[in-house]
Coordinates of C-alpha atoms and ligand atoms in Angstrom, one line a residue:
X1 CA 170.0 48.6 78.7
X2 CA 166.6 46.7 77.8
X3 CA 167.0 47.9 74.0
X4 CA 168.1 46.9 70.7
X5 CA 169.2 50.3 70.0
X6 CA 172.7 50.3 71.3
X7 CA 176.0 50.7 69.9
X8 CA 177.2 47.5 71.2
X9 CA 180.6 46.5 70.3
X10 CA 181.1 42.9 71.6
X11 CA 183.9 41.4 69.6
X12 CA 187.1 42.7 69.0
X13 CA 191.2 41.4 69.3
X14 CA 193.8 43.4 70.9
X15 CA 197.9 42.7 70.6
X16 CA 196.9 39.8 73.9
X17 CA 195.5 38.1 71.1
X18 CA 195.9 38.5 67.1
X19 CA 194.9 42.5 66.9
X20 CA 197.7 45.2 66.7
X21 CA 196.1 47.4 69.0
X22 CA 196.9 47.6 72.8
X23 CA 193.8 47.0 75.4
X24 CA 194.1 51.3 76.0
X25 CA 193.7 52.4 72.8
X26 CA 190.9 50.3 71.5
X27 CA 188.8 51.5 74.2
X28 CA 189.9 55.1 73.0
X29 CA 188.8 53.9 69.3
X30 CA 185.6 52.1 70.7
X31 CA 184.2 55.3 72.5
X32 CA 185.5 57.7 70.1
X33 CA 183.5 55.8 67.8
X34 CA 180.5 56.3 69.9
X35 CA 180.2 52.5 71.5
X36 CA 178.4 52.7 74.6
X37 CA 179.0 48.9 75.5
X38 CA 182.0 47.0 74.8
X39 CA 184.0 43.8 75.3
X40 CA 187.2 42.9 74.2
X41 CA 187.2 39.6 72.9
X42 CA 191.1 38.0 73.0
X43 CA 191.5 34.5 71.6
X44 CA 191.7 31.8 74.6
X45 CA 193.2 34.5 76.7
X46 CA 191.7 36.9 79.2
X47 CA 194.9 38.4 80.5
X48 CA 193.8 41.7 78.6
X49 CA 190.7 42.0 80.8
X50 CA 191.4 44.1 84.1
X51 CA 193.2 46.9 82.1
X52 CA 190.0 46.7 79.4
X53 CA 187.5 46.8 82.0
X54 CA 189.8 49.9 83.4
X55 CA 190.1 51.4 80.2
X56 CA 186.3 51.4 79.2
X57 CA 185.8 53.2 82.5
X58 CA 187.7 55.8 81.7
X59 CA 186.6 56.2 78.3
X60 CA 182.7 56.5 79.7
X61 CA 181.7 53.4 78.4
X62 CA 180.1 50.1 80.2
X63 CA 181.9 47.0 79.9
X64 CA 181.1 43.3 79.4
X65 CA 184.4 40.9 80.4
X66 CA 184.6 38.7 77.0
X67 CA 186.6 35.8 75.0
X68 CA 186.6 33.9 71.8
X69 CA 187.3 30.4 72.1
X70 CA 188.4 28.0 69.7
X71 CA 186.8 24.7 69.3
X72 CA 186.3 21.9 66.7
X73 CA 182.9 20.7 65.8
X74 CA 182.7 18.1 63.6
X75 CA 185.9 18.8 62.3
X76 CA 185.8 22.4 61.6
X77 CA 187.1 25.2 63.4
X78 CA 184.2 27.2 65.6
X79 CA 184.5 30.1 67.6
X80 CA 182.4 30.5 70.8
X81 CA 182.3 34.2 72.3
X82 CA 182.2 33.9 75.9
X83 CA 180.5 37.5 77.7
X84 CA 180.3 38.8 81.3
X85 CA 182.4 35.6 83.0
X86 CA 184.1 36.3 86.1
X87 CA 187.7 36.7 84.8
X88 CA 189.1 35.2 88.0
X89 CA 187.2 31.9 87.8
X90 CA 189.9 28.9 88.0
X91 CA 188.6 26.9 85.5
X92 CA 187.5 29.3 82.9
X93 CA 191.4 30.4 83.7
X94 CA 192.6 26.5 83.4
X95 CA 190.2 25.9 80.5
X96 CA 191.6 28.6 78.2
X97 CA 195.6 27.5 79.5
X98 CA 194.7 24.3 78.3
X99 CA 193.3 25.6 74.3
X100 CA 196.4 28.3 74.0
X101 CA 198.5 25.1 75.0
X102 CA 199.0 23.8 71.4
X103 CA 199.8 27.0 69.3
X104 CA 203.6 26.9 69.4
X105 CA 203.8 23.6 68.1
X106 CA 201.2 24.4 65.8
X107 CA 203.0 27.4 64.5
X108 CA 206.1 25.4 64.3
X109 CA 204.7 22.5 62.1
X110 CA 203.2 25.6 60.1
X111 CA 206.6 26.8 59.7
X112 CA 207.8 23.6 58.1
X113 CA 205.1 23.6 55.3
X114 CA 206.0 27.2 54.5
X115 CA 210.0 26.2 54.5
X116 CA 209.0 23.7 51.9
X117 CA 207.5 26.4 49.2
X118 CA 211.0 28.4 50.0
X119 CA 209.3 30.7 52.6
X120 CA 212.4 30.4 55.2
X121 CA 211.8 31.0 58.7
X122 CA 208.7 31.8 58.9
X123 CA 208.1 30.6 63.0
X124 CA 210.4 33.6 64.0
X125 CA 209.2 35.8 61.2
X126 CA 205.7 35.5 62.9
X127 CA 207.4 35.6 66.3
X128 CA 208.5 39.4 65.9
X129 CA 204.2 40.3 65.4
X130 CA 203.2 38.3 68.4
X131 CA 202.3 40.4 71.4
X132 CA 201.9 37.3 74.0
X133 CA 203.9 34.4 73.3
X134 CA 201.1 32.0 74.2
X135 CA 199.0 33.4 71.4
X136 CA 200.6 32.8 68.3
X137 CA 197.7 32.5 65.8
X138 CA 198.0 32.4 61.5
X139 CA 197.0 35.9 61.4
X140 CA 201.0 36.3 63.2
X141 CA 202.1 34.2 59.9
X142 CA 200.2 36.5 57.9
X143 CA 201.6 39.8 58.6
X144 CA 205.2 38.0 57.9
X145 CA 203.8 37.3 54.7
X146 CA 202.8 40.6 53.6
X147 CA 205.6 42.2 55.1
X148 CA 207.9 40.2 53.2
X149 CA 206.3 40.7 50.1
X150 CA 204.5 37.1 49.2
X151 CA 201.3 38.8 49.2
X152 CA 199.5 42.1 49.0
X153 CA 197.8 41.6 52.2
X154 CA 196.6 39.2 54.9
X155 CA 193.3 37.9 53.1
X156 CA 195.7 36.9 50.1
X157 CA 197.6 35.0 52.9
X158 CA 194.8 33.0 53.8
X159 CA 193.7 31.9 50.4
X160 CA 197.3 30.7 49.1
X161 CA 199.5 29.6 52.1
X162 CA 196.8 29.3 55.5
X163 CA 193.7 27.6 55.0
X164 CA 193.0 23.7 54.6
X165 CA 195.2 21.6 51.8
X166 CA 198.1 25.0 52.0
X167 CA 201.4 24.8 53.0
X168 CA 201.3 26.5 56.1
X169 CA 197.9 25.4 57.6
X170 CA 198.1 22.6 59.6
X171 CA 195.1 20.7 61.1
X172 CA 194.2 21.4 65.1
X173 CA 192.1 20.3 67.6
X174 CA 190.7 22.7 69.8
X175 CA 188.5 22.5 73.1
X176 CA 184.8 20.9 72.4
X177 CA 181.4 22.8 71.8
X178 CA 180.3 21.3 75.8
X179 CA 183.7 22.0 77.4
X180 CA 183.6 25.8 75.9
X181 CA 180.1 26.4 76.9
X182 CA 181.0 25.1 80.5
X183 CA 183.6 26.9 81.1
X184 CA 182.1 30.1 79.7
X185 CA 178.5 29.5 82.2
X186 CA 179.9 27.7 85.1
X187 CA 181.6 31.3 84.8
X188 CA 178.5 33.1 85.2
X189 CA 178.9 34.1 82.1
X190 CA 176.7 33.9 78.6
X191 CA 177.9 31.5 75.7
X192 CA 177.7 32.9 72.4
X193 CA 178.2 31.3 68.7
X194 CA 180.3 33.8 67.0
X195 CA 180.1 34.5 63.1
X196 CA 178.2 31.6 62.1
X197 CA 178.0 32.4 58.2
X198 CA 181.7 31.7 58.3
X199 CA 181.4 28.2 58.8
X200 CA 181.6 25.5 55.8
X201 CA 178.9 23.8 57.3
X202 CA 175.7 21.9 55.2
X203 CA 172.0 23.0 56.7
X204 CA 172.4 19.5 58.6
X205 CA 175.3 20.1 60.0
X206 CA 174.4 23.7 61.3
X207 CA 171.2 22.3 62.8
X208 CA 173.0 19.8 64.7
X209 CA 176.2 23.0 66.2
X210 CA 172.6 25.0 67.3
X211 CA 170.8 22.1 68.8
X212 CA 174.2 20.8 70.6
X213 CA 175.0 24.4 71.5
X214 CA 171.9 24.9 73.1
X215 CA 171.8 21.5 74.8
X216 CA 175.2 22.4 77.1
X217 CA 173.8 26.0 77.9
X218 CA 174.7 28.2 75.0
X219 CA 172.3 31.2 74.9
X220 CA 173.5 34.0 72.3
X221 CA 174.3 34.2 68.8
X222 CA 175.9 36.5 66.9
X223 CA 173.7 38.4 64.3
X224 CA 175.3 41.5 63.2
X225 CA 178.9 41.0 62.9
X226 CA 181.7 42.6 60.9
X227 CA 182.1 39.4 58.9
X228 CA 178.2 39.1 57.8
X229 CA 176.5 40.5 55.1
X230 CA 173.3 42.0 55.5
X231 CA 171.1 38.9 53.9
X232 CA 173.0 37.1 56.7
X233 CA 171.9 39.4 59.4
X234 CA 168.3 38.3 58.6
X235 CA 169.0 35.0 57.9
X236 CA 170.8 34.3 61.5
X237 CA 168.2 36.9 63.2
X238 CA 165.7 34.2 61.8
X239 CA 168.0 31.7 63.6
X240 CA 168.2 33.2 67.2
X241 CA 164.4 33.5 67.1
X242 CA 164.3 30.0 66.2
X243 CA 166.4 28.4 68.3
X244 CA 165.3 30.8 71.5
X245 CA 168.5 32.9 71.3
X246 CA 169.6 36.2 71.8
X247 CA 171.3 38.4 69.7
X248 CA 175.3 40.1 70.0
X249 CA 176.9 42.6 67.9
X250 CA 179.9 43.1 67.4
X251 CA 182.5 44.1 64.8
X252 CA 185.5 41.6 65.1
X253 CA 188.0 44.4 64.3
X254 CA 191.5 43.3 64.9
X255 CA 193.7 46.1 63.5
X256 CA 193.0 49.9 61.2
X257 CA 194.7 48.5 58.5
X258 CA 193.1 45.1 58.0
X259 CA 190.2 45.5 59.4
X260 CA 187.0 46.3 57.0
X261 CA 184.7 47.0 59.7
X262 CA 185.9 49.7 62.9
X263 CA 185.1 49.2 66.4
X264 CA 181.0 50.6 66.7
X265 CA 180.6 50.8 63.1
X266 CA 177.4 48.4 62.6
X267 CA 173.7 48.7 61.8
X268 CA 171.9 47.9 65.4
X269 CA 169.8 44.3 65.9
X270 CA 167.0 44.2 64.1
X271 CA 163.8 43.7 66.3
X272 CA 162.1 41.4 67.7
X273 CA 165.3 40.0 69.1
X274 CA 166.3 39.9 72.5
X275 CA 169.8 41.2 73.1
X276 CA 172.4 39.3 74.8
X277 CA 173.2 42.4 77.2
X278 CA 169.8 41.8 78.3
X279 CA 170.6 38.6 79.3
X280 CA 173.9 40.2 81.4
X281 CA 172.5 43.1 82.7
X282 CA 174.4 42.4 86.8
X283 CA 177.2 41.8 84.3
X284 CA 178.1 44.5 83.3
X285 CA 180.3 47.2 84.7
Ligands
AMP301 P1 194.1 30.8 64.4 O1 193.3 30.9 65.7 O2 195.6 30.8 64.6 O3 193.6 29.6 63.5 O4 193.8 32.1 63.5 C1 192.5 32.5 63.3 C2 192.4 34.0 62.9 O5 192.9 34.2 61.6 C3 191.0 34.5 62.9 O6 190.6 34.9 64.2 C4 191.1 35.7 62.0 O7 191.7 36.8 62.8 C5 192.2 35.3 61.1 N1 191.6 34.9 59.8 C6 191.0 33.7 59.5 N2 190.7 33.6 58.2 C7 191.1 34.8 57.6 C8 191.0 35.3 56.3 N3 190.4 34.7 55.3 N4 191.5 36.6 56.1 C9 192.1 37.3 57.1 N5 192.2 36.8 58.4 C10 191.7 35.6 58.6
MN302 MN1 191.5 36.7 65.0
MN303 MN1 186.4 34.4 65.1
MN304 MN1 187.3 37.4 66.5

Protein backbone atom coordinates (compact mmCIF):
# COMPACT_ATOMS: atom_id res chain seq x y z
CA UNK A 1 0.00 0.00 0.00
CA UNK A 2 3.32 2.06 -0.77
CA UNK A 3 1.08 4.73 -2.90
CA UNK A 4 -0.58 7.88 -2.69
CA UNK A 5 -3.12 6.70 -4.92
CA UNK A 6 -5.55 5.16 -2.52
CA UNK A 7 -8.95 5.83 -1.51
CA UNK A 8 -8.13 6.10 1.99
CA UNK A 9 -10.92 7.02 4.32
CA UNK A 10 -9.29 7.63 7.77
CA UNK A 11 -11.66 9.74 9.68
CA UNK A 12 -15.11 9.28 10.25
CA UNK A 13 -17.83 9.13 13.57
CA UNK A 14 -20.27 6.51 14.08
CA UNK A 15 -23.43 6.64 16.77
CA UNK A 16 -20.24 5.35 19.56
CA UNK A 17 -19.34 8.81 19.10
CA UNK A 18 -21.30 12.00 17.57
CA UNK A 19 -22.24 10.25 13.91
CA UNK A 20 -25.74 8.82 13.36
CA UNK A 21 -24.62 5.92 11.62
CA UNK A 22 -23.94 2.49 13.28
CA UNK A 23 -20.20 0.87 12.92
CA UNK A 24 -22.08 -1.82 10.09
CA UNK A 25 -23.35 0.43 7.89
CA UNK A 26 -20.64 2.86 7.49
CA UNK A 27 -18.47 0.26 6.46
CA UNK A 28 -21.25 -0.64 3.88
CA UNK A 29 -21.23 3.23 2.87
CA UNK A 30 -17.27 3.33 3.00
CA UNK A 31 -16.84 0.39 0.40
CA UNK A 32 -19.83 1.08 -1.57
CA UNK A 33 -18.14 4.27 -2.03
CA UNK A 34 -15.17 2.57 -3.27
CA UNK A 35 -12.67 3.11 -0.05
CA UNK A 36 -10.17 0.49 -0.09
CA UNK A 37 -8.72 1.57 3.47
CA UNK A 38 -10.64 2.71 6.35
CA UNK A 39 -10.76 3.64 9.99
CA UNK A 40 -13.41 4.63 12.03
CA UNK A 41 -12.46 7.39 14.12
CA UNK A 42 -14.98 7.69 17.46
CA UNK A 43 -14.30 10.61 19.83
CA UNK A 44 -12.19 9.28 23.04
CA UNK A 45 -13.84 6.04 22.57
CA UNK A 46 -12.75 2.81 20.88
CA UNK A 47 -15.58 0.56 21.98
CA UNK A 48 -16.80 0.72 18.13
CA UNK A 49 -13.51 -0.99 17.01
CA UNK A 50 -13.86 -4.94 16.99
CA UNK A 51 -17.28 -4.74 15.18
CA UNK A 52 -15.44 -2.02 12.61
CA UNK A 53 -12.55 -3.96 12.06
CA UNK A 54 -15.29 -7.00 11.45
CA UNK A 55 -17.31 -4.99 9.33
CA UNK A 56 -14.47 -3.74 6.93
CA UNK A 57 -13.70 -7.38 6.43
CA UNK A 58 -16.71 -8.22 5.30
CA UNK A 59 -17.19 -5.33 3.16
CA UNK A 60 -13.59 -6.34 1.30
CA UNK A 61 -11.86 -3.48 2.61
CA UNK A 62 -8.45 -3.26 4.85
CA UNK A 63 -8.68 -1.62 8.11
CA UNK A 64 -6.69 0.68 10.26
CA UNK A 65 -7.98 0.61 14.26
CA UNK A 66 -8.47 4.62 14.78
CA UNK A 67 -9.58 7.54 17.43
CA UNK A 68 -9.90 11.25 17.61
CA UNK A 69 -8.83 12.70 20.77
CA UNK A 70 -9.64 15.73 22.36
CA UNK A 71 -6.98 17.97 23.84
CA UNK A 72 -6.31 21.65 24.72
CA UNK A 73 -3.28 23.36 23.40
CA UNK A 74 -2.75 26.58 24.54
CA UNK A 75 -6.27 26.96 25.24
CA UNK A 76 -7.96 25.80 22.26
CA UNK A 77 -9.54 22.74 21.52
CA UNK A 78 -7.22 20.23 19.16
CA UNK A 79 -8.05 16.98 17.86
CA UNK A 80 -5.32 14.31 17.55
CA UNK A 81 -6.31 11.16 15.22
CA UNK A 82 -4.80 8.24 16.73
CA UNK A 83 -4.27 5.12 13.66
CA UNK A 84 -3.40 1.35 13.93
CA UNK A 85 -3.16 1.27 18.06
CA UNK A 86 -3.71 -1.97 19.66
CA UNK A 87 -7.36 -1.48 20.83
CA UNK A 88 -6.71 -3.61 23.86
CA UNK A 89 -3.78 -1.61 25.24
CA UNK A 90 -4.68 -0.59 29.05
CA UNK A 91 -3.60 2.72 28.98
CA UNK A 92 -4.74 3.88 25.62
CA UNK A 93 -8.08 2.22 27.20
CA UNK A 94 -7.55 4.21 30.75
CA UNK A 95 -6.28 7.30 28.84
CA UNK A 96 -9.49 7.82 26.67
CA UNK A 97 -11.89 6.78 30.15
CA UNK A 98 -10.17 9.47 31.73
CA UNK A 99 -10.95 12.40 28.48
CA UNK A 100 -14.87 10.99 28.06
CA UNK A 101 -14.89 11.50 31.94
CA UNK A 102 -15.94 15.21 31.91
CA UNK A 103 -18.80 15.27 29.18
CA UNK A 104 -21.82 14.82 31.41
CA UNK A 105 -21.09 17.58 33.53
CA UNK A 106 -20.03 19.48 30.67
CA UNK A 107 -23.33 18.89 28.86
CA UNK A 108 -25.09 19.70 32.07
CA UNK A 109 -23.53 23.17 32.68
CA UNK A 110 -24.30 23.56 28.81
CA UNK A 111 -27.80 22.83 29.60
CA UNK A 112 -27.97 25.75 32.12
CA UNK A 113 -26.68 28.41 29.61
CA UNK A 114 -29.27 27.25 27.11
CA UNK A 115 -32.16 27.27 30.05
CA UNK A 116 -31.24 30.85 30.47
CA UNK A 117 -32.11 32.05 26.65
CA UNK A 118 -35.57 29.99 27.29
CA UNK A 119 -34.14 26.75 25.60
CA UNK A 120 -35.73 24.29 28.47
CA UNK A 121 -34.19 21.05 28.90
CA UNK A 122 -31.98 20.91 26.71
CA UNK A 123 -29.47 18.03 28.78
CA UNK A 124 -32.33 15.40 28.09
CA UNK A 125 -33.23 16.86 24.72
CA UNK A 126 -29.65 15.96 23.68
CA UNK A 127 -29.83 12.78 25.77
CA UNK A 128 -32.55 11.07 23.33
CA UNK A 129 -29.52 11.58 20.19
CA UNK A 130 -26.75 10.12 22.22
CA UNK A 131 -25.85 6.59 21.13
CA UNK A 132 -23.31 5.92 24.22
CA UNK A 133 -23.90 7.72 27.26
CA UNK A 134 -20.30 8.44 27.87
CA UNK A 135 -20.06 10.42 24.67
CA UNK A 136 -22.31 13.22 24.94
CA UNK A 137 -20.67 15.83 22.60
CA UNK A 138 -22.35 19.57 21.33
CA UNK A 139 -23.14 18.06 18.12
CA UNK A 140 -25.93 15.87 20.58
CA UNK A 141 -27.10 19.60 21.64
CA UNK A 142 -27.25 20.39 18.06
CA UNK A 143 -29.58 17.93 16.62
CA UNK A 144 -32.02 19.02 19.71
CA UNK A 145 -31.79 22.33 18.31
CA UNK A 146 -32.66 21.75 14.93
CA UNK A 147 -35.21 19.33 15.75
CA UNK A 148 -36.95 21.71 17.84
CA UNK A 149 -36.88 24.32 15.48
CA UNK A 150 -34.21 27.08 16.87
CA UNK A 151 -32.28 26.66 13.82
CA UNK A 152 -32.32 25.31 10.31
CA UNK A 153 -29.46 23.08 10.91
CA UNK A 154 -26.53 22.08 12.97
CA UNK A 155 -23.82 24.65 11.54
CA UNK A 156 -26.55 27.45 12.56
CA UNK A 157 -26.23 25.68 16.02
CA UNK A 158 -22.73 26.28 16.34
CA UNK A 159 -22.56 29.85 15.33
CA UNK A 160 -25.54 31.20 17.80
CA UNK A 161 -25.82 28.82 20.89
CA UNK A 162 -22.22 26.40 20.90
CA UNK A 163 -19.14 28.05 20.25
CA UNK A 164 -16.97 30.40 22.70
CA UNK A 165 -18.94 33.58 24.46
CA UNK A 166 -22.66 31.36 23.52
CA UNK A 167 -25.03 30.25 25.82
CA UNK A 168 -24.51 26.76 25.59
CA UNK A 169 -20.66 26.39 25.11
CA UNK A 170 -18.90 26.02 28.11
CA UNK A 171 -15.10 26.05 28.39
CA UNK A 172 -13.22 22.31 28.82
CA UNK A 173 -10.11 20.98 29.38
CA UNK A 174 -9.19 18.01 27.67
CA UNK A 175 -6.10 15.59 27.71
CA UNK A 176 -2.58 17.37 26.75
CA UNK A 177 -0.83 17.37 23.26
CA UNK A 178 2.16 14.74 25.23
CA UNK A 179 -0.35 12.65 27.07
CA UNK A 180 -2.46 12.03 23.61
CA UNK A 181 0.51 11.28 21.61
CA UNK A 182 1.69 8.74 24.37
CA UNK A 183 -1.11 7.06 24.61
CA UNK A 184 -1.70 6.84 20.94
CA UNK A 185 2.41 5.42 20.29
CA UNK A 186 3.05 3.62 23.48
CA UNK A 187 0.02 1.92 21.61
CA UNK A 188 1.94 0.99 18.66
CA UNK A 189 0.04 3.20 16.98
CA UNK A 190 0.73 6.52 14.73
CA UNK A 191 -0.27 10.10 16.07
CA UNK A 192 -1.87 12.29 13.70
CA UNK A 193 -2.94 16.18 13.88
CA UNK A 194 -6.38 16.17 12.57
CA UNK A 195 -7.86 19.22 10.53
CA UNK A 196 -5.41 21.72 11.31
CA UNK A 197 -6.99 24.71 9.24
CA UNK A 198 -9.76 24.52 11.77
CA UNK A 199 -7.84 25.88 14.42
CA UNK A 200 -7.89 29.81 15.52
CA UNK A 201 -4.32 29.63 15.83
CA UNK A 202 -1.63 32.72 14.74
CA UNK A 203 1.50 31.32 12.45
CA UNK A 204 3.37 31.41 16.00
CA UNK A 205 1.15 29.50 17.67
CA UNK A 206 0.81 26.73 14.94
CA UNK A 207 4.60 26.49 14.74
CA UNK A 208 4.94 25.93 18.30
CA UNK A 209 1.43 22.66 18.17
CA UNK A 210 3.94 21.11 15.07
CA UNK A 211 7.24 21.56 16.83
CA UNK A 212 5.63 20.18 20.33
CA UNK A 213 3.66 17.49 18.39
CA UNK A 214 6.61 16.29 16.84
CA UNK A 215 8.74 16.55 20.02
CA UNK A 216 6.41 13.73 22.00
CA UNK A 217 6.30 11.44 18.81
CA UNK A 218 3.58 12.73 16.56
CA UNK A 219 4.27 11.56 12.99
CA UNK A 220 1.09 12.33 10.64
CA UNK A 221 -0.85 15.14 9.62
CA UNK A 222 -3.93 15.43 8.03
CA UNK A 223 -3.82 16.95 4.49
CA UNK A 224 -6.85 16.21 2.61
CA UNK A 225 -9.81 16.32 4.84
CA UNK A 226 -13.46 16.94 4.44
CA UNK A 227 -13.12 20.19 6.34
CA UNK A 228 -10.16 21.74 4.03
CA UNK A 229 -10.37 23.58 1.12
CA UNK A 230 -8.19 22.81 -1.60
CA UNK A 231 -5.57 26.01 -1.02
CA UNK A 232 -5.39 24.24 2.38
CA UNK A 233 -4.47 20.91 1.01
CA UNK A 234 -1.33 22.56 -0.50
CA UNK A 235 -0.76 24.76 2.20
CA UNK A 236 -0.67 21.72 4.99
CA UNK A 237 0.97 19.33 2.29
CA UNK A 238 3.70 22.14 2.42
CA UNK A 239 3.53 21.59 6.19
CA UNK A 240 3.96 17.67 6.46
CA UNK A 241 6.99 18.06 4.11
CA UNK A 242 8.27 20.64 6.38
CA UNK A 243 7.94 19.31 9.52
CA UNK A 244 8.96 15.50 8.21
CA UNK A 245 5.38 14.32 8.34
CA UNK A 246 3.20 12.06 6.68
CA UNK A 247 0.09 12.63 5.08
CA UNK A 248 -3.88 11.11 6.18
CA UNK A 249 -6.97 11.45 4.31
CA UNK A 250 -9.88 11.29 5.50
CA UNK A 251 -13.39 12.75 5.14
CA UNK A 252 -14.75 13.36 8.80
CA UNK A 253 -18.26 12.35 7.75
CA UNK A 254 -20.44 12.04 10.73
CA UNK A 255 -23.98 11.61 9.32
CA UNK A 256 -25.88 11.71 5.31
CA UNK A 257 -27.67 14.56 6.29
CA UNK A 258 -24.97 16.85 7.80
CA UNK A 259 -22.27 15.77 6.38
CA UNK A 260 -20.88 17.78 3.18
CA UNK A 261 -18.32 15.45 2.33
CA UNK A 262 -19.33 11.16 2.11
CA UNK A 263 -17.15 8.47 3.29
CA UNK A 264 -14.27 8.00 0.17
CA UNK A 265 -15.26 11.09 -1.53
CA UNK A 266 -11.79 13.11 -1.61
CA UNK A 267 -9.17 14.09 -4.15
CA UNK A 268 -6.08 11.52 -3.28
CA UNK A 269 -2.55 13.16 -1.52
CA UNK A 270 -0.81 15.11 -3.65
CA UNK A 271 2.81 13.74 -4.20
CA UNK A 272 5.67 13.93 -2.91
CA UNK A 273 4.16 13.04 0.46
CA UNK A 274 4.60 10.02 2.28
CA UNK A 275 1.38 8.46 3.41
CA UNK A 276 0.59 7.61 6.88
CA UNK A 277 -0.53 3.91 5.87
CA UNK A 278 2.99 3.71 4.83
CA UNK A 279 4.08 4.35 8.05
CA UNK A 280 1.33 1.29 9.41
CA UNK A 281 1.73 -1.00 6.92
CA UNK A 282 1.92 -4.41 9.94
CA UNK A 283 -1.03 -2.35 11.10
CA UNK A 284 -3.31 -2.91 9.10
CA UNK A 285 -5.79 -5.69 8.82
P1 LIG B 1 -17.44 18.33 21.43
O1 LIG B 1 -16.41 17.24 21.38
O2 LIG B 1 -18.60 17.99 22.32
O3 LIG B 1 -16.86 19.68 21.73
O4 LIG B 1 -18.08 18.43 19.96
C1 LIG B 1 -17.22 18.64 18.86
C2 LIG B 1 -17.92 18.19 17.58
O5 LIG B 1 -18.88 19.16 17.21
C3 LIG B 1 -17.00 18.09 16.39
O6 LIG B 1 -16.35 16.86 16.35
C4 LIG B 1 -17.95 18.24 15.24
O7 LIG B 1 -18.57 17.01 14.97
C5 LIG B 1 -18.99 19.18 15.78
N1 LIG B 1 -18.78 20.59 15.34
C6 LIG B 1 -17.87 21.46 15.80
N2 LIG B 1 -18.00 22.66 15.19
C7 LIG B 1 -19.04 22.52 14.32
C8 LIG B 1 -19.69 23.40 13.38
N3 LIG B 1 -19.30 24.67 13.24
N4 LIG B 1 -20.72 22.89 12.66
C9 LIG B 1 -21.14 21.62 12.81
N5 LIG B 1 -20.56 20.75 13.67
C10 LIG B 1 -19.52 21.19 14.41
MN1 LIG C 1 -17.62 15.15 15.73
MN1 LIG D 1 -12.35 16.83 14.78
MN1 LIG E 1 -13.83 14.02 13.47
Amino acid sequence: MATLILNADLHCHSVVSDGTLEPEALAQRASANGVELWALTDHDEIAGQHRAAAAARANGMRYLTGTEISVTFVGETVHIVGLGFDPDDAGMQAGLRNTRGGRGQRAQEMSEGLAKVGIKNAYDGALKFVGNPELISRTHFARFLVEGGFCKDTSEVFRKYLTEGKPGYVPHRWASLKDAVQWITQAKGVAIIAHPARYKFTPNEEYALFTEFKAHGGRGVEVVTGSHTALEYVKYAETAREFGLAASRGSDFHSPDESHTDLGALPYLPGGLTPVWELLADRIQ
